[in-house]
mmCIF file of C-alpha atoms in Angstrom:
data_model
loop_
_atom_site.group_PDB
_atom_site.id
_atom_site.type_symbol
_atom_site.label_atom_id
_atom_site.label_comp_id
_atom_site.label_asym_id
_atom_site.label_seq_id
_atom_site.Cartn_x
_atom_site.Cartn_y
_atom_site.Cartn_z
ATOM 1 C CA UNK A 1275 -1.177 6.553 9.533
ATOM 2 C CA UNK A 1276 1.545 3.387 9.505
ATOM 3 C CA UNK A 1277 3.004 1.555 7.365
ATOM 4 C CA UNK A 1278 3.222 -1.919 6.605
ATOM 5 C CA UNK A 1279 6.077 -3.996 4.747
ATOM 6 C CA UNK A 1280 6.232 -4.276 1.061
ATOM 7 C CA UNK A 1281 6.924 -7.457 -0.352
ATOM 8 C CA UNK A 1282 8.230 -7.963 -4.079
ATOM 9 C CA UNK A 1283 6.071 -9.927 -6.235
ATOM 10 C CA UNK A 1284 7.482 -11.497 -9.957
ATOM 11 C CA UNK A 1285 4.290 -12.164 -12.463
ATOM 12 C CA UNK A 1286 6.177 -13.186 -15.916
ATOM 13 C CA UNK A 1287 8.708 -10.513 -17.195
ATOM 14 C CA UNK A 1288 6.630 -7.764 -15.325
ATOM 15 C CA UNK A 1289 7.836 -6.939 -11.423
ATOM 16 C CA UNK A 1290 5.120 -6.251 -9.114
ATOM 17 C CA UNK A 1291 4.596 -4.630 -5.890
ATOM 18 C CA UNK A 1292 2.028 -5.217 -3.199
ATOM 19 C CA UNK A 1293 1.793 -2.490 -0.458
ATOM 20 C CA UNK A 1294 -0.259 -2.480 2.591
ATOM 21 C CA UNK A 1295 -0.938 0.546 4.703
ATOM 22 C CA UNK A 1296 -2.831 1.228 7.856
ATOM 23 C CA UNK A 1297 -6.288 3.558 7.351
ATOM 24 C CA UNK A 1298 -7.659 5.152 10.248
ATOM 25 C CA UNK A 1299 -11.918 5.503 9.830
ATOM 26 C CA UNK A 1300 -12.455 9.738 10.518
ATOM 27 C CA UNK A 1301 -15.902 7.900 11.644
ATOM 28 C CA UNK A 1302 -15.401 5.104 13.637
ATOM 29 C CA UNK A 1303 -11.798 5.553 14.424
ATOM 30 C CA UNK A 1304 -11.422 1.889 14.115
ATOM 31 C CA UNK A 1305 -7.822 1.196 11.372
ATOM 32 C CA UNK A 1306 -8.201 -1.114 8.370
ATOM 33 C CA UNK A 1307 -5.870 -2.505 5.906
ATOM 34 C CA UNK A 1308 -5.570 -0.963 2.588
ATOM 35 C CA UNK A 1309 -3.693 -3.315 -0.170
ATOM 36 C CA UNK A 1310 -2.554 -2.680 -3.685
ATOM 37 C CA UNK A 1311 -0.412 -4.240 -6.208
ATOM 38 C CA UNK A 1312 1.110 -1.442 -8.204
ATOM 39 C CA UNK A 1313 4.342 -1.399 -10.250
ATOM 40 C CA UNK A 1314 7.738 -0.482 -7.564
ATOM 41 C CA UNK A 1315 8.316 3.288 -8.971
ATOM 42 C CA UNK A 1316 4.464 3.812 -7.821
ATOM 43 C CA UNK A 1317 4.563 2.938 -4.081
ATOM 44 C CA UNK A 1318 5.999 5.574 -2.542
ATOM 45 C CA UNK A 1319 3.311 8.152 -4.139
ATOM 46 C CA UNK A 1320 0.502 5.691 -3.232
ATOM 47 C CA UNK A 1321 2.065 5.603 0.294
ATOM 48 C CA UNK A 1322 2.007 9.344 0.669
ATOM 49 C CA UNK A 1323 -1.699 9.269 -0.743
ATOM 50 C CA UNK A 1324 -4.100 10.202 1.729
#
């Protein structure tokens, strides 16, 4: 599973993260993008996520 960059996103006084990661299909076998906008101190975990 890769990784793709993180980029730092400013909404008002809260700082937000978007993360992207590569998702292989156990199906097809085909990869798609998964994105999420989480706060920074939860990327890693969601990173690790399976």
């Amino acid at each position: 599973m890769a990784k793709k960059s993180i980029a730092s996103l400013q909404s008002g006084s809260k700082r937000l993260t978007k993360a992207i990661k590569m998702v292989k299909s156990p199906k097809t076998g085909a990869y798609t993008f998964s994105e999420s906008i989480m706060a920074p101190e939860m990327v890693n975990d969601w990173l690790n996520k399976k």
